[in-house]
PDB file of C-alpha atoms in Angstrom:
ATOM      1  CA  MET S  27      67.188  42.185  78.743  1.00  0.00           C
ATOM      2  CA  CYS S  28      69.480  45.121  79.337  1.00  0.00           C
ATOM      3  CA  GLY S  29      70.200  48.725  78.266  1.00  0.00           C
ATOM      4  CA  ASN S  30      66.529  49.657  78.111  1.00  0.00           C
ATOM      5  CA  GLY S  31      65.635  46.938  75.658  1.00  0.00           C
ATOM      6  CA  ALA S  32      68.649  47.477  73.548  1.00  0.00           C
ATOM      7  CA  LEU S  33      70.349  44.230  74.419  1.00  0.00           C
ATOM      8  CA  GLY S  34      69.416  40.680  75.003  1.00  0.00           C
ATOM      9  CA  VAL S  35      71.965  38.516  76.892  1.00  0.00           C
ATOM     10  CA  HIS S  36      71.912  34.701  77.569  1.00  0.00           C
ATOM     11  CA  LEU S  37      72.916  34.467  81.111  1.00  0.00           C
ATOM     12  CA  GLY S  38      74.303  31.083  80.859  1.00  0.00           C
ATOM     13  CA  THR S  39      76.429  31.483  77.922  1.00  0.00           C
ATOM     14  CA  GLY S  40      76.947  35.242  77.677  1.00  0.00           C
ATOM     15  CA  GLU S  41      75.775  35.209  74.201  1.00  0.00           C
ATOM     16  CA  HIS S  42      74.202  38.409  72.809  1.00  0.00           C
ATOM     17  CA  LEU S  43      70.751  37.416  71.428  1.00  0.00           C
ATOM     18  CA  PHE S  44      70.074  40.825  69.946  1.00  0.00           C
ATOM     19  CA  GLU S  45      71.743  44.403  70.160  1.00  0.00           C
ATOM     20  CA  ALA S  46      70.877  47.688  68.705  1.00  0.00           C
ATOM     21  CA  GLN S  47      73.309  50.735  68.855  1.00  0.00           C
ATOM     22  CA  LEU S  48      72.870  54.361  68.352  1.00  0.00           C
ATOM     23  CA  SER S  49      75.090  55.400  65.441  1.00  0.00           C
ATOM     24  CA  VAL S  50      77.816  57.940  65.572  1.00  0.00           C
ATOM     25  CA  PRO S  51      75.944  60.308  63.104  1.00  0.00           C
ATOM     26  CA  ALA S  52      72.699  60.239  65.127  1.00  0.00           C
ATOM     27  CA  GLN S  53      74.363  60.881  68.390  1.00  0.00           C
ATOM     28  CA  ARG S  54      76.764  63.617  67.103  1.00  0.00           C
ATOM     29  CA  GLN S  55      73.961  65.517  65.400  1.00  0.00           C
ATOM     30  CA  LEU S  56      71.929  65.250  68.618  1.00  0.00           C
ATOM     31  CA  ALA S  57      74.883  66.484  70.776  1.00  0.00           C
ATOM     32  CA  GLU S  58      75.759  69.410  68.397  1.00  0.00           C
ATOM     33  CA  ALA S  59      72.123  70.547  68.236  1.00  0.00           C
ATOM     34  CA  LEU S  60      71.465  70.217  71.877  1.00  0.00           C
ATOM     35  CA  LEU S  61      74.678  72.127  72.929  1.00  0.00           C
ATOM     36  CA  GLN S  62      73.396  75.184  70.861  1.00  0.00           C
ATOM     37  CA  ARG S  63      70.356  75.245  73.257  1.00  0.00           C
ATOM     38  CA  LEU S  64      71.957  74.054  76.362  1.00  0.00           C
ATOM     39  CA  PRO S  65      75.818  74.458  76.464  1.00  0.00           C
ATOM     40  CA  GLU S  66      76.125  72.905  79.732  1.00  0.00           C
ATOM     41  CA  ALA S  67      74.861  69.667  78.695  1.00  0.00           C
ATOM     42  CA  VAL S  68      77.264  66.632  79.225  1.00  0.00           C
ATOM     43  CA  PHE S  69      77.346  63.090  77.659  1.00  0.00           C
ATOM     44  CA  VAL S  70      78.131  59.573  78.323  1.00  0.00           C
ATOM     45  CA  SER S  71      78.730  56.764  75.792  1.00  0.00           C
ATOM     46  CA  VAL S  72      77.750  53.354  77.198  1.00  0.00           C
ATOM     47  CA  ARG S  73      79.291  50.816  75.153  1.00  0.00           C
ATOM     48  CA  GLU S  74      80.443  47.070  74.605  1.00  0.00           C
ATOM     49  CA  GLY S  75      77.213  45.524  76.238  1.00  0.00           C
ATOM     50  CA  GLY S  76      77.410  48.106  78.959  1.00  0.00           C
ATOM     51  CA  GLU S  77      80.919  47.087  80.141  1.00  0.00           C
ATOM     52  CA  THR S  78      82.467  50.359  78.820  1.00  0.00           C
ATOM     53  CA  PHE S  79      81.473  53.831  80.332  1.00  0.00           C
ATOM     54  CA  VAL S  80      82.868  56.795  78.466  1.00  0.00           C
ATOM     55  CA  ALA S  81      82.066  60.037  80.317  1.00  0.00           C
ATOM     56  CA  GLN S  82      82.672  63.456  79.188  1.00  0.00           C
ATOM     57  CA  GLU S  83      84.875  65.740  81.306  1.00  0.00           C
ATOM     58  CA  GLY S  84      82.459  67.502  83.999  1.00  0.00           C
ATOM     59  CA  TYR S  85      80.042  64.476  84.108  1.00  0.00           C
ATOM     60  CA  ALA S  86      81.455  63.017  87.207  1.00  0.00           C
ATOM     61  CA  ASP S  87      80.911  66.369  89.017  1.00  0.00           C
ATOM     62  CA  LEU S  88      77.326  66.037  88.545  1.00  0.00           C
ATOM     63  CA  ALA S  89      76.996  62.143  89.412  1.00  0.00           C
ATOM     64  CA  ASP S  90      76.542  60.194  92.471  1.00  0.00           C
ATOM     65  CA  PHE S  91      77.436  56.497  92.978  1.00  0.00           C
ATOM     66  CA  ASN S  92      73.794  55.463  92.750  1.00  0.00           C
ATOM     67  CA  ASP S  93      73.262  56.979  89.408  1.00  0.00           C
ATOM     68  CA  HIS S  94      75.161  54.373  87.593  1.00  0.00           C
ATOM     69  CA  LYS S  95      76.456  52.155  90.469  1.00  0.00           C
ATOM     70  CA  ARG S  96      79.978  53.507  89.707  1.00  0.00           C
ATOM     71  CA  ASP S  97      82.119  55.790  91.827  1.00  0.00           C
ATOM     72  CA  PRO S  98      82.201  58.989  90.118  1.00  0.00           C
ATOM     73  CA  ASP S  99      86.138  59.196  91.115  1.00  0.00           C
ATOM     74  CA  SER S 100      86.518  56.199  88.637  1.00  0.00           C
ATOM     75  CA  MET S 101      84.996  58.051  85.787  1.00  0.00           C
ATOM     76  CA  VAL S 102      87.790  58.944  83.351  1.00  0.00           C
ATOM     77  CA  ALA S 103      87.196  62.309  81.869  1.00  0.00           C
ATOM     78  CA  HIS S 104      87.136  62.294  78.010  1.00  0.00           C
ATOM     79  CA  THR S 105      86.492  65.121  75.626  1.00  0.00           C
ATOM     80  CA  VAL S 106      83.029  65.414  73.898  1.00  0.00           C
ATOM     81  CA  ASP S 107      84.698  64.229  70.675  1.00  0.00           C
ATOM     82  CA  GLN S 108      85.957  61.027  72.205  1.00  0.00           C
ATOM     83  CA  VAL S 109      82.533  60.408  73.775  1.00  0.00           C
ATOM     84  CA  LEU S 110      80.833  60.695  70.330  1.00  0.00           C
ATOM     85  CA  ASP S 111      83.413  58.921  68.215  1.00  0.00           C
ATOM     86  CA  GLN S 112      81.970  55.281  68.514  1.00  0.00           C
ATOM     87  CA  PRO S 113      78.387  53.877  68.706  1.00  0.00           C
ATOM     88  CA  SER S 114      76.459  53.596  71.941  1.00  0.00           C
ATOM     89  CA  LEU S 115      74.288  51.067  73.495  1.00  0.00           C
ATOM     90  CA  LYS S 116      72.859  53.919  75.451  1.00  0.00           C
ATOM     91  CA  PHE S 117      73.835  57.629  75.129  1.00  0.00           C
ATOM     92  CA  ILE S 118      73.436  59.563  78.415  1.00  0.00           C
ATOM     93  CA  VAL S 119      72.407  63.138  78.509  1.00  0.00           C
ATOM     94  CA  ARG S 120      72.664  65.171  81.500  1.00  0.00           C
ATOM     95  CA  HIS S 121      72.136  68.982  82.241  1.00  0.00           C
ATOM     96  CA  PRO S 122      72.475  70.693  85.560  1.00  0.00           C
ATOM     97  CA  GLY S 123      69.245  72.505  86.753  1.00  0.00           C
ATOM     98  CA  THR S 124      67.112  70.678  83.908  1.00  0.00           C
ATOM     99  CA  ASP S 125      64.732  68.135  84.898  1.00  0.00           C
ATOM    100  CA  ASN S 126      64.331  64.852  83.029  1.00  0.00           C
ATOM    101  CA  ASP S 127      60.792  65.752  81.447  1.00  0.00           C
ATOM    102  CA  GLU S 128      61.936  69.083  80.454  1.00  0.00           C
ATOM    103  CA  LEU S 129      65.192  67.766  78.987  1.00  0.00           C
ATOM    104  CA  VAL S 130      63.446  64.846  77.084  1.00  0.00           C
ATOM    105  CA  ALA S 131      61.016  67.549  75.636  1.00  0.00           C
ATOM    106  CA  THR S 132      63.830  69.886  74.681  1.00  0.00           C
ATOM    107  CA  ILE S 133      65.630  66.805  72.779  1.00  0.00           C
ATOM    108  CA  ARG S 134      62.369  65.843  71.020  1.00  0.00           C
ATOM    109  CA  GLY S 135      61.813  69.582  70.117  1.00  0.00           C
ATOM    110  CA  LEU S 136      65.005  69.634  68.113  1.00  0.00           C
ATOM    111  CA  GLY S 137      63.172  68.085  65.322  1.00  0.00           C
ATOM    112  CA  LEU S 138      65.858  65.347  64.602  1.00  0.00           C
ATOM    113  CA  SER S 139      65.337  61.701  63.767  1.00  0.00           C
ATOM    114  CA  GLY S 140      67.436  58.492  64.166  1.00  0.00           C
ATOM    115  CA  PHE S 141      67.019  57.957  67.902  1.00  0.00           C
ATOM    116  CA  GLU S 142      64.618  57.424  70.728  1.00  0.00           C
ATOM    117  CA  VAL S 143      64.597  59.358  73.959  1.00  0.00           C
ATOM    118  CA  THR S 144      63.287  58.462  77.471  1.00  0.00           C
ATOM    119  CA  HIS S 145      64.196  58.358  81.171  1.00  0.00           C
ATOM    120  CA  SER S 146      63.925  55.969  84.182  1.00  0.00           C
ATOM    121  CA  GLY S 147      63.584  58.365  86.912  1.00  0.00           C
ATOM    122  CA  ALA S 148      67.259  58.588  87.439  1.00  0.00           C
ATOM    123  CA  PRO S 149      68.829  61.997  87.107  1.00  0.00           C
ATOM    124  CA  PHE S 150      69.706  61.800  83.381  1.00  0.00           C
ATOM    125  CA  VAL S 151      68.118  61.072  79.939  1.00  0.00           C
ATOM    126  CA  GLU S 152      68.642  57.965  77.725  1.00  0.00           C
ATOM    127  CA  VAL S 153      69.006  58.089  74.165  1.00  0.00           C
ATOM    128  CA  LEU S 154      68.749  54.709  72.045  1.00  0.00           C
ATOM    129  CA  ALA S 155      68.829  53.718  68.463  1.00  0.00           C
ATOM    130  CA  GLU S 156      65.750  54.677  66.522  1.00  0.00           C
ATOM    131  CA  GLY S 157      62.622  52.345  67.453  1.00  0.00           C
ATOM    132  CA  VAL S 158      64.410  50.976  70.523  1.00  0.00           C
ATOM    133  CA  THR S 159      62.375  50.781  73.749  1.00  0.00           C
ATOM    134  CA  LYS S 160      61.822  48.121  76.337  1.00  0.00           C
ATOM    135  CA  ALA S 161      58.898  46.917  74.027  1.00  0.00           C
ATOM    136  CA  TRP S 162      61.201  46.353  71.167  1.00  0.00           C
ATOM    137  CA  GLY S 163      63.658  44.308  73.366  1.00  0.00           C
ATOM    138  CA  LEU S 164      60.900  42.465  75.137  1.00  0.00           C
ATOM    139  CA  ALA S 165      59.294  41.431  71.784  1.00  0.00           C
ATOM    140  CA  ARG S 166      62.574  39.960  70.565  1.00  0.00           C
ATOM    141  CA  LEU S 167      63.245  38.182  73.813  1.00  0.00           C
ATOM    142  CA  CYS S 168      59.830  36.652  73.771  1.00  0.00           C
ATOM    143  CA  THR S 169      60.221  35.638  69.965  1.00  0.00           C
ATOM    144  CA  HIS S 170      63.521  33.993  71.012  1.00  0.00           C
ATOM    145  CA  LEU S 171      61.651  32.082  73.886  1.00  0.00           C
ATOM    146  CA  GLY S 172      58.519  31.272  71.873  1.00  0.00           C
ATOM    147  CA  ILE S 173      56.270  33.466  74.153  1.00  0.00           C
ATOM    148  CA  ALA S 174      53.243  35.198  72.768  1.00  0.00           C
ATOM    149  CA  PRO S 175      52.583  38.898  73.937  1.00  0.00           C
ATOM    150  CA  ASP S 176      49.170  37.693  75.554  1.00  0.00           C
ATOM    151  CA  GLU S 177      51.215  35.449  77.772  1.00  0.00           C
ATOM    152  CA  VAL S 178      53.353  38.413  79.181  1.00  0.00           C
ATOM    153  CA  LEU S 179      52.605  40.143  82.540  1.00  0.00           C
ATOM    154  CA  ALA S 180      54.903  43.179  82.901  1.00  0.00           C
ATOM    155  CA  PHE S 181      55.282  45.686  85.852  1.00  0.00           C
ATOM    156  CA  GLY S 182      56.710  49.132  85.489  1.00  0.00           C
ATOM    157  CA  ASP S 183      56.717  52.607  86.963  1.00  0.00           C
ATOM    158  CA  ALA S 184      58.875  54.921  85.024  1.00  0.00           C
ATOM    159  CA  PRO S 185      58.428  56.863  81.567  1.00  0.00           C
ATOM    160  CA  ASN S 186      60.622  54.153  79.948  1.00  0.00           C
ATOM    161  CA  ASP S 187      58.103  51.312  81.028  1.00  0.00           C
ATOM    162  CA  ALA S 188      55.353  52.854  79.075  1.00  0.00           C
ATOM    163  CA  GLU S 189      55.812  51.177  75.737  1.00  0.00           C
ATOM    164  CA  MET S 190      56.470  47.769  77.445  1.00  0.00           C
ATOM    165  CA  LEU S 191      53.170  47.903  79.446  1.00  0.00           C
ATOM    166  CA  ALA S 192      51.286  48.844  76.312  1.00  0.00           C
ATOM    167  CA  TRP S 193      52.916  45.808  74.467  1.00  0.00           C
ATOM    168  CA  ALA S 194      52.434  43.301  77.155  1.00  0.00           C
ATOM    169  CA  GLY S 195      49.366  41.123  77.340  1.00  0.00           C
ATOM    170  CA  HIS S 196      48.787  42.418  80.624  1.00  0.00           C
ATOM    171  CA  GLY S 197      50.622  45.619  81.848  1.00  0.00           C
ATOM    172  CA  VAL S 198      50.666  46.748  85.575  1.00  0.00           C
ATOM    173  CA  ALA S 199      51.867  50.042  86.700  1.00  0.00           C
ATOM    174  CA  MET S 200      52.605  50.917  90.242  1.00  0.00           C
ATOM    175  CA  ALA S 201      50.466  53.231  91.974  1.00  0.00           C
ATOM    176  CA  ASP S 202      53.149  55.985  92.060  1.00  0.00           C
ATOM    177  CA  ALA S 203      54.060  55.523  88.283  1.00  0.00           C
ATOM    178  CA  ALA S 204      54.673  58.069  85.761  1.00  0.00           C
ATOM    179  CA  PRO S 205      51.535  59.525  84.097  1.00  0.00           C
ATOM    180  CA  GLU S 206      52.426  58.196  80.824  1.00  0.00           C
ATOM    181  CA  THR S 207      52.941  54.699  82.131  1.00  0.00           C
ATOM    182  CA  LEU S 208      49.678  54.856  84.256  1.00  0.00           C
ATOM    183  CA  ALA S 209      47.694  55.900  81.014  1.00  0.00           C
ATOM    184  CA  VAL S 210      48.826  52.679  79.115  1.00  0.00           C
ATOM    185  CA  ALA S 211      48.321  50.019  81.940  1.00  0.00           C
ATOM    186  CA  ASP S 212      45.679  47.352  82.114  1.00  0.00           C
ATOM    187  CA  GLN S 213      45.903  47.521  86.000  1.00  0.00           C
ATOM    188  CA  VAL S 214      47.444  49.637  88.632  1.00  0.00           C
ATOM    189  CA  THR S 215      48.767  48.006  91.900  1.00  0.00           C
ATOM    190  CA  GLY S 216      50.230  49.396  94.988  1.00  0.00           C
ATOM    191  CA  THR S 217      53.684  51.075  95.391  1.00  0.00           C
ATOM    192  CA  ASN S 218      56.782  49.216  95.842  1.00  0.00           C
ATOM    193  CA  ILE S 219      56.775  49.997  99.446  1.00  0.00           C
ATOM    194  CA  ASP S 220      53.204  48.507  99.718  1.00  0.00           C
ATOM    195  CA  ASP S 221      54.590  45.309  97.960  1.00  0.00           C
ATOM    196  CA  GLY S 222      52.297  46.008  94.836  1.00  0.00           C
ATOM    197  CA  VAL S 223      54.216  43.470  92.716  1.00  0.00           C
ATOM    198  CA  ALA S 224      53.689  40.860  95.237  1.00  0.00           C
ATOM    199  CA  ASP S 225      49.987  41.450  95.350  1.00  0.00           C
ATOM    200  CA  VAL S 226      49.416  40.795  91.630  1.00  0.00           C
ATOM    201  CA  ILE S 227      51.799  37.854  91.558  1.00  0.00           C
ATOM    202  CA  GLU S 228      50.025  36.309  94.671  1.00  0.00           C
ATOM    203  CA  ALA S 229      46.692  36.805  93.121  1.00  0.00           C
ATOM    204  CA  LEU S 230      47.952  35.298  89.862  1.00  0.00           C
ATOM    205  CA  THR S 231      49.537  32.234  91.426  1.00  0.00           C
ATOM    206  CA  GLN S 232      46.658  31.358  93.966  1.00  0.00           C
ATOM    207  CA  ALA S 233      43.909  31.805  91.327  1.00  0.00           C
ATOM    208  CA  PRO S 234      42.794  28.639  89.324  1.00  0.00           C
ATOM    209  CA  ALA S 235      42.782  30.489  86.096  1.00  0.00           C
ATOM    210  CA  THR S 236      46.152  31.290  84.305  1.00  0.00           C
ATOM    211  CA  HIS S 237      45.232  34.494  82.583  1.00  0.00           C
ATOM    212  CA  PRO S 238      46.121  37.681  84.475  1.00  0.00           C
ATOM    213  CA  ASP S 239      42.881  39.379  83.859  1.00  0.00           C
ATOM    214  CA  ARG S 240      41.105  36.493  85.505  1.00  0.00           C
ATOM    215  CA  ALA S 241      43.649  35.921  88.387  1.00  0.00           C
ATOM    216  CA  MET S 242      42.153  38.345  90.786  1.00  0.00           C
ATOM    217  CA  GLN S 243      40.513  37.090  94.005  1.00  0.00           C
ATOM    218  CA  PRO S 244      37.639  38.836  95.529  1.00  0.00           C
ATOM    219  CA  ASP S 245      39.434  39.684  98.770  1.00  0.00           C
ATOM    220  CA  GLN S 246      42.273  41.294  96.838  1.00  0.00           C
ATOM    221  CA  ALA S 247      40.073  43.566  94.813  1.00  0.00           C
ATOM    222  CA  ALA S 248      40.785  46.573  96.962  1.00  0.00           C
ATOM    223  CA  ARG S 249      44.433  46.272  96.286  1.00  0.00           C
ATOM    224  CA  THR S 250      44.339  47.268  92.593  1.00  0.00           C
ATOM    225  CA  THR S 251      42.797  49.853  90.671  1.00  0.00           C
ATOM    226  CA  GLN S 252      42.043  50.335  86.878  1.00  0.00           C
ATOM    227  CA  PRO S 253      42.925  53.474  85.236  1.00  0.00           C
ATOM    228  CA  GLU S 254      40.518  54.971  82.774  1.00  0.00           C
ATOM    229  CA  HIS S 255      41.410  54.153  79.064  1.00  0.00           C
ATOM    230  CA  PRO S 256      38.955  55.128  76.281  1.00  0.00           C
ATOM    231  CA  GLY S 257      38.647  51.940  74.147  1.00  0.00           C
ATOM    232  CA  ARG S 258      39.698  49.619  77.036  1.00  0.00           C
ATOM    233  CA  THR S 259      36.940  47.829  78.950  1.00  0.00           C
ATOM    234  CA  THR S 260      37.083  46.241  82.388  1.00  0.00           C
ATOM    235  CA  GLN S 261      36.241  42.429  82.587  1.00  0.00           C
ATOM    236  CA  PRO S 262      32.696  42.232  83.477  1.00  0.00           C
ATOM    237  CA  ASP S 263      33.300  39.396  86.035  1.00  0.00           C
ATOM    238  CA  HIS S 264      35.541  41.655  88.035  1.00  0.00           C
ATOM    239  CA  PRO S 265      33.476  44.767  89.014  1.00  0.00           C
ATOM    240  CA  GLY S 266      35.394  45.172  92.246  1.00  0.00           C
ATOM    241  CA  ARG S 267      38.781  45.340  90.581  1.00  0.00           C
ATOM    242  CA  THR S 268      38.710  49.176  90.352  1.00  0.00           C
ATOM    243  CA  THR S 269      39.166  50.392  93.792  1.00  0.00           C
ATOM    244  CA  GLN S 270      42.561  51.502  95.358  1.00  0.00           C
ATOM    245  CA  PRO S 271      42.901  51.980  99.041  1.00  0.00           C
ATOM    246  CA  ASP S 272      44.623  55.086 100.390  1.00  0.00           C
ATOM    247  CA  HIS S 273      48.417  54.717 100.963  1.00  0.00           C
ATOM    248  CA  PRO S 274      49.426  57.375 103.395  1.00  0.00           C
ATOM    249  CA  GLY S 275      53.096  57.833 102.956  1.00  0.00           C
ATOM    250  CA  GLY S 276      53.198  54.988 100.495  1.00  0.00           C
ATOM    251  CA  GLY S 277      55.576  56.652  98.016  1.00  0.00           C
ATOM    252  CA  GLN S 278      58.167  54.619  96.042  1.00  0.00           C
ATOM    253  CA  ARG S 279      60.966  53.466  98.262  1.00  0.00           C
ATOM    254  CA  PRO S 280      63.920  55.641  97.772  1.00  0.00           C
ATOM    255  CA  GLY S 281      66.612  54.017  95.561  1.00  0.00           C
ATOM    256  CA  ALA S 282      64.201  51.070  94.479  1.00  0.00           C
ATOM    257  CA  PRO S 283      62.581  52.126  91.224  1.00  0.00           C
ATOM    258  CA  LEU S 284      61.416  49.506  88.816  1.00  0.00           C
ATOM    259  CA  ARG S 285      63.742  50.042  85.767  1.00  0.00           C
TER     260      ARG S 285
END
């Protein structure tokens, strides 16, 4: 599953199982409206299954190799019209001096429709076709594989993981996840640097039961915590599952977000 859920690829054959693209009218309308408010905004169109990267002139000056795993010097400069003239798997928006949460709020505040907007913690915002999220892509992948939602264990930390954790039968957020991702999780584990994913997987594979909710061992109860969810209840047979040890300095390992 690629492109924040917009593309499913069979790794053996290369077949595209599903794909959703942001239309030219939707991205053009968004860009024109946003430039009225933030004239220094720059854009990238990610096309052809992620193989083509069409960056607006000036984007490379703001980018670092780790942003897209691409050398900024290799980013050919295009005019904004060239960036907007074809549909995008992902439409990237960036503005110097504006953080992601503020930029997402500004785009949503334009009052436009026809797209979804989110971010992964990287220094840019991602715009996708309307209705497309990681949950949208995961649902299609599971349908293709014959897997029911309640059979899915999903991990995440960034805002773009929130819909996926809410959709999955058991959604696990990292301890340092974004607030909106923590809010929908069934369980919170340790940070990446504290091997939080491994804790949950080990508990699941070592337990005799197969359901994630029933997989916690008593000696691992202190490793995870359960966020407060109105309307969600803790399993009565796991009273100790709601504690979380302190992790001094246990922030997310730089350069290793779950996306």
